[in-house]
PDB file of C-alpha atoms and ligand atoms in Angstrom:
ATOM      1  CA  SER N  11      94.150 115.959 115.738  1.00  0.00           C
ATOM      2  CA  LYS N  12      93.589 119.088 113.718  1.00  0.00           C
ATOM      3  CA  LYS N  13      90.889 121.364 115.036  1.00  0.00           C
ATOM      4  CA  ALA N  14      87.841 121.116 112.756  1.00  0.00           C
ATOM      5  CA  LYS N  15      87.626 124.205 110.655  1.00  0.00           C
ATOM      6  CA  ILE N  16      84.467 125.910 109.502  1.00  0.00           C
ATOM      7  CA  TRP N  17      85.052 126.417 105.740  1.00  0.00           C
ATOM      8  CA  ARG N  18      83.388 129.007 103.492  1.00  0.00           C
ATOM      9  CA  ASN N  19      79.604 128.240 102.779  1.00  0.00           C
ATOM     10  CA  GLY N  20      79.486 126.630 106.221  1.00  0.00           C
ATOM     11  CA  SER N  21      80.925 123.294 105.004  1.00  0.00           C
ATOM     12  CA  THR N  22      82.682 121.755 107.932  1.00  0.00           C
ATOM     13  CA  ASN N  23      85.889 119.821 107.918  1.00  0.00           C
ATOM     14  CA  GLU N  24      87.383 119.435 104.356  1.00  0.00           C
ATOM     15  CA  LEU N  25      89.069 116.148 105.422  1.00  0.00           C
ATOM     16  CA  GLU N  26      85.758 114.729 106.638  1.00  0.00           C
ATOM     17  CA  GLU N  27      84.310 115.244 103.147  1.00  0.00           C
ATOM     18  CA  CYS N  28      87.401 113.602 101.623  1.00  0.00           C
ATOM     19  CA  HIS N  29      86.793 110.614 103.928  1.00  0.00           C
ATOM     20  CA  GLN N  30      83.249 110.393 102.609  1.00  0.00           C
ATOM     21  CA  LEU N  31      84.439 110.665  99.027  1.00  0.00           C
ATOM     22  CA  LEU N  32      86.931 107.848  99.714  1.00  0.00           C
ATOM     23  CA  GLY N  33      84.016 105.640 100.722  1.00  0.00           C
ATOM     24  CA  GLU N  34      82.381 106.321  97.366  1.00  0.00           C
ATOM     25  CA  LEU N  35      85.570 105.361  95.542  1.00  0.00           C
ATOM     26  CA  GLU N  36      85.911 102.159  97.528  1.00  0.00           C
ATOM     27  CA  THR N  37      82.376 100.999  96.810  1.00  0.00           C
ATOM     28  CA  HIS N  38      82.422 101.803  93.043  1.00  0.00           C
ATOM     29  CA  GLN N  39      82.013  98.665  90.947  1.00  0.00           C
ATOM     30  CA  ASP N  40      85.249  99.383  89.111  1.00  0.00           C
ATOM     31  CA  ALA N  41      87.365 100.032  92.195  1.00  0.00           C
ATOM     32  CA  TRP N  42      88.578  96.386  92.514  1.00  0.00           C
ATOM     33  CA  PRO N  43      92.142  96.962  91.074  1.00  0.00           C
ATOM     34  CA  PHE N  44      92.721  99.865  93.498  1.00  0.00           C
ATOM     35  CA  LEU N  45      91.451  98.595  96.863  1.00  0.00           C
ATOM     36  CA  GLN N  46      94.753  97.166  98.134  1.00  0.00           C
ATOM     37  CA  PRO N  47      98.418  97.724  97.355  1.00  0.00           C
ATOM     38  CA  VAL N  48      99.599  96.035  94.138  1.00  0.00           C
ATOM     39  CA  ASN N  49     101.465  92.808  95.158  1.00  0.00           C
ATOM     40  CA  LEU N  50     105.114  93.625  94.342  1.00  0.00           C
ATOM     41  CA  LYS N  51     106.045  89.959  94.688  1.00  0.00           C
ATOM     42  CA  THR N  52     103.473  88.616  92.213  1.00  0.00           C
ATOM     43  CA  VAL N  53     103.083  91.391  89.636  1.00  0.00           C
ATOM     44  CA  PRO N  54     106.203  91.325  87.352  1.00  0.00           C
ATOM     45  CA  GLY N  55     107.835  94.685  86.781  1.00  0.00           C
ATOM     46  CA  TYR N  56     105.579  96.762  89.054  1.00  0.00           C
ATOM     47  CA  LYS N  57     108.151  97.447  91.786  1.00  0.00           C
ATOM     48  CA  LYS N  58     110.658  98.742  89.158  1.00  0.00           C
ATOM     49  CA  ILE N  59     108.205 100.670  87.010  1.00  0.00           C
ATOM     50  CA  VAL N  60     106.025 102.346  89.631  1.00  0.00           C
ATOM     51  CA  LYS N  61     108.140 104.543  91.893  1.00  0.00           C
ATOM     52  CA  LYS N  62     105.452 105.650  94.337  1.00  0.00           C
ATOM     53  CA  PRO N  63     102.752 102.880  94.649  1.00  0.00           C
ATOM     54  CA  MET N  64      99.309 103.996  96.096  1.00  0.00           C
ATOM     55  CA  ASP N  65      95.974 102.526  96.678  1.00  0.00           C
ATOM     56  CA  PHE N  66      92.682 103.249  98.390  1.00  0.00           C
ATOM     57  CA  SER N  67      93.418 101.342 101.645  1.00  0.00           C
ATOM     58  CA  THR N  68      96.734 103.206 102.050  1.00  0.00           C
ATOM     59  CA  ILE N  69      94.793 106.498 101.597  1.00  0.00           C
ATOM     60  CA  ARG N  70      92.288 105.412 104.187  1.00  0.00           C
ATOM     61  CA  GLU N  71      95.117 104.750 106.666  1.00  0.00           C
ATOM     62  CA  LYS N  72      96.595 108.127 105.940  1.00  0.00           C
ATOM     63  CA  ILE N  73      93.259 109.881 106.579  1.00  0.00           C
ATOM     64  CA  ILE N  74      92.763 107.937 109.889  1.00  0.00           C
ATOM     65  CA  ASN N  75      96.334 108.717 111.033  1.00  0.00           C
ATOM     66  CA  LYS N  76      95.845 112.483 110.115  1.00  0.00           C
ATOM     67  CA  GLN N  77      98.646 112.438 107.524  1.00  0.00           C
ATOM     68  CA  TYR N  78      96.828 114.840 105.215  1.00  0.00           C
ATOM     69  CA  SER N  79      96.717 118.487 106.317  1.00  0.00           C
ATOM     70  CA  SER N  80      94.180 119.502 103.620  1.00  0.00           C
ATOM     71  CA  GLY N  81      92.172 117.970 100.831  1.00  0.00           C
ATOM     72  CA  GLU N  82      95.007 118.788  98.444  1.00  0.00           C
ATOM     73  CA  GLY N  83      97.229 115.992  99.727  1.00  0.00           C
ATOM     74  CA  PHE N  84      94.284 113.591  99.547  1.00  0.00           C
ATOM     75  CA  LYS N  85      93.577 114.593  95.945  1.00  0.00           C
ATOM     76  CA  ASP N  86      97.230 114.166  95.028  1.00  0.00           C
ATOM     77  CA  ASP N  87      97.310 110.598  96.352  1.00  0.00           C
ATOM     78  CA  VAL N  88      94.070 109.641  94.577  1.00  0.00           C
ATOM     79  CA  ASN N  89      95.500 110.989  91.373  1.00  0.00           C
ATOM     80  CA  LEU N  90      98.700 109.039  91.989  1.00  0.00           C
ATOM     81  CA  VAL N  91      96.614 105.854  92.049  1.00  0.00           C
ATOM     82  CA  PHE N  92      95.298 106.626  88.586  1.00  0.00           C
ATOM     83  CA  ASP N  93      98.606 107.917  87.187  1.00  0.00           C
ATOM     84  CA  ASN N  94     100.288 104.675  88.352  1.00  0.00           C
ATOM     85  CA  CYS N  95      97.579 102.764  86.611  1.00  0.00           C
ATOM     86  CA  GLU N  96      98.063 104.508  83.323  1.00  0.00           C
ATOM     87  CA  ARG N  97     101.806 104.021  83.483  1.00  0.00           C
ATOM     88  CA  PHE N  98     101.628 100.268  84.035  1.00  0.00           C
ATOM     89  CA  ASN N  99      98.521  99.184  82.099  1.00  0.00           C
ATOM     90  CA  GLU N 100      97.391  99.416  78.455  1.00  0.00           C
ATOM     91  CA  ASP N 101      94.397 101.807  78.062  1.00  0.00           C
ATOM     92  CA  ASN N 102      92.266  99.038  76.630  1.00  0.00           C
ATOM     93  CA  SER N 103      93.183  96.422  79.280  1.00  0.00           C
ATOM     94  CA  GLU N 104      90.596  95.528  81.971  1.00  0.00           C
ATOM     95  CA  ILE N 105      92.580  97.352  84.651  1.00  0.00           C
ATOM     96  CA  GLY N 106      93.405 100.262  82.327  1.00  0.00           C
ATOM     97  CA  LYS N 107      89.768 100.799  81.538  1.00  0.00           C
ATOM     98  CA  ALA N 108      88.802 100.590  85.214  1.00  0.00           C
ATOM     99  CA  GLY N 109      91.426 103.267  85.941  1.00  0.00           C
ATOM    100  CA  HIS N 110      89.990 105.657  83.348  1.00  0.00           C
ATOM    101  CA  ILE N 111      86.437 105.082  84.624  1.00  0.00           C
ATOM    102  CA  MET N 112      87.461 105.680  88.230  1.00  0.00           C
ATOM    103  CA  ARG N 113      89.400 108.798  87.343  1.00  0.00           C
ATOM    104  CA  THR N 114      86.428 110.305  85.482  1.00  0.00           C
ATOM    105  CA  PHE N 115      84.226 109.548  88.530  1.00  0.00           C
ATOM    106  CA  PHE N 116      86.668 111.119  90.929  1.00  0.00           C
ATOM    107  CA  ASP N 117      87.289 114.230  88.781  1.00  0.00           C
ATOM    108  CA  LYS N 118      83.457 115.008  88.729  1.00  0.00           C
ATOM    109  CA  ARG N 119      82.940 114.426  92.487  1.00  0.00           C
ATOM    110  CA  TRP N 120      86.106 116.387  93.266  1.00  0.00           C
ATOM    111  CA  THR N 121      84.968 119.415  91.155  1.00  0.00           C
ATOM    112  CA  GLU N 122      81.597 119.264  92.953  1.00  0.00           C
ATOM    113  CA  LEU N 123      83.299 119.393  96.359  1.00  0.00           C
ATOM    114  CA  LEU N 124      85.585 122.243  95.341  1.00  0.00           C
ATOM    115  CA  LYS N 125      82.498 124.358  94.358  1.00  0.00           C
ATOM    116  CA  ARG N 126      81.302 123.856  97.979  1.00  0.00           C
ATOM    117  CA  TRP N 127      84.474 124.812  99.749  1.00  0.00           C
TER     118      TRP N 127
HETATM  119  C1  D8Q M 280      96.249  98.712  89.782  1.00  0.00           C
HETATM  120  N1  D8Q M 280      96.762  97.399  89.457  1.00  0.00           N
HETATM  121  C2  D8Q M 280      96.330  96.242  90.054  1.00  0.00           C
HETATM  122  C3  D8Q M 280      96.838  95.044  89.709  1.00  0.00           C
HETATM  123  C4  D8Q M 280      96.271  93.795  90.391  1.00  0.00           C
HETATM  124  O1  D8Q M 280      96.678  92.728  90.081  1.00  0.00           O
HETATM  125  N2  D8Q M 280      95.371  93.983  91.352  1.00  0.00           N
HETATM  126  C5  D8Q M 280      94.868  92.831  92.060  1.00  0.00           C
HETATM  127  C6  D8Q M 280      93.334  92.750  91.693  1.00  0.00           C
HETATM  128  N3  D8Q M 280      92.802  91.585  92.461  1.00  0.00           N
HETATM  129  C7  D8Q M 280      97.815  94.937  88.763  1.00  0.00           C
HETATM  130  C8  D8Q M 280      98.369  95.978  88.174  1.00  0.00           C
HETATM  131  C9  D8Q M 280      97.866  97.305  88.579  1.00  0.00           C
HETATM  132  O2  D8Q M 280      98.237  98.410  88.024  1.00  0.00           O
END
């Protein structure tokens, strides 16, 4: 596993703070469309339209398996979740609206974390 680094301002491991932020995403009331991979067998068109599926449970596995070398890779996968959502869903659909709410929530928390690193 990567040696924990002491970051500027004494904040400890960047990826530990990403793991905590993932917990906030997963427990958000509007997270329900993003908790598990979209079922490619039951959602028509998804497999063809969305080239790189991503969801919060997959991100959790990648954190646990040390597949991110920095917060940047974590941030890119979280944004992929929301970009996929915008590509596949109408903005005013239930899932489309949830995606916009979750992206706004994440962007605010990510900006707060960047200020501390
Ligand atoms: C993010 N997303 C989720 C679904 C879905 O059906 N999720 C299951 C919720 N229980 C369908 C399209 C989509 O873009």
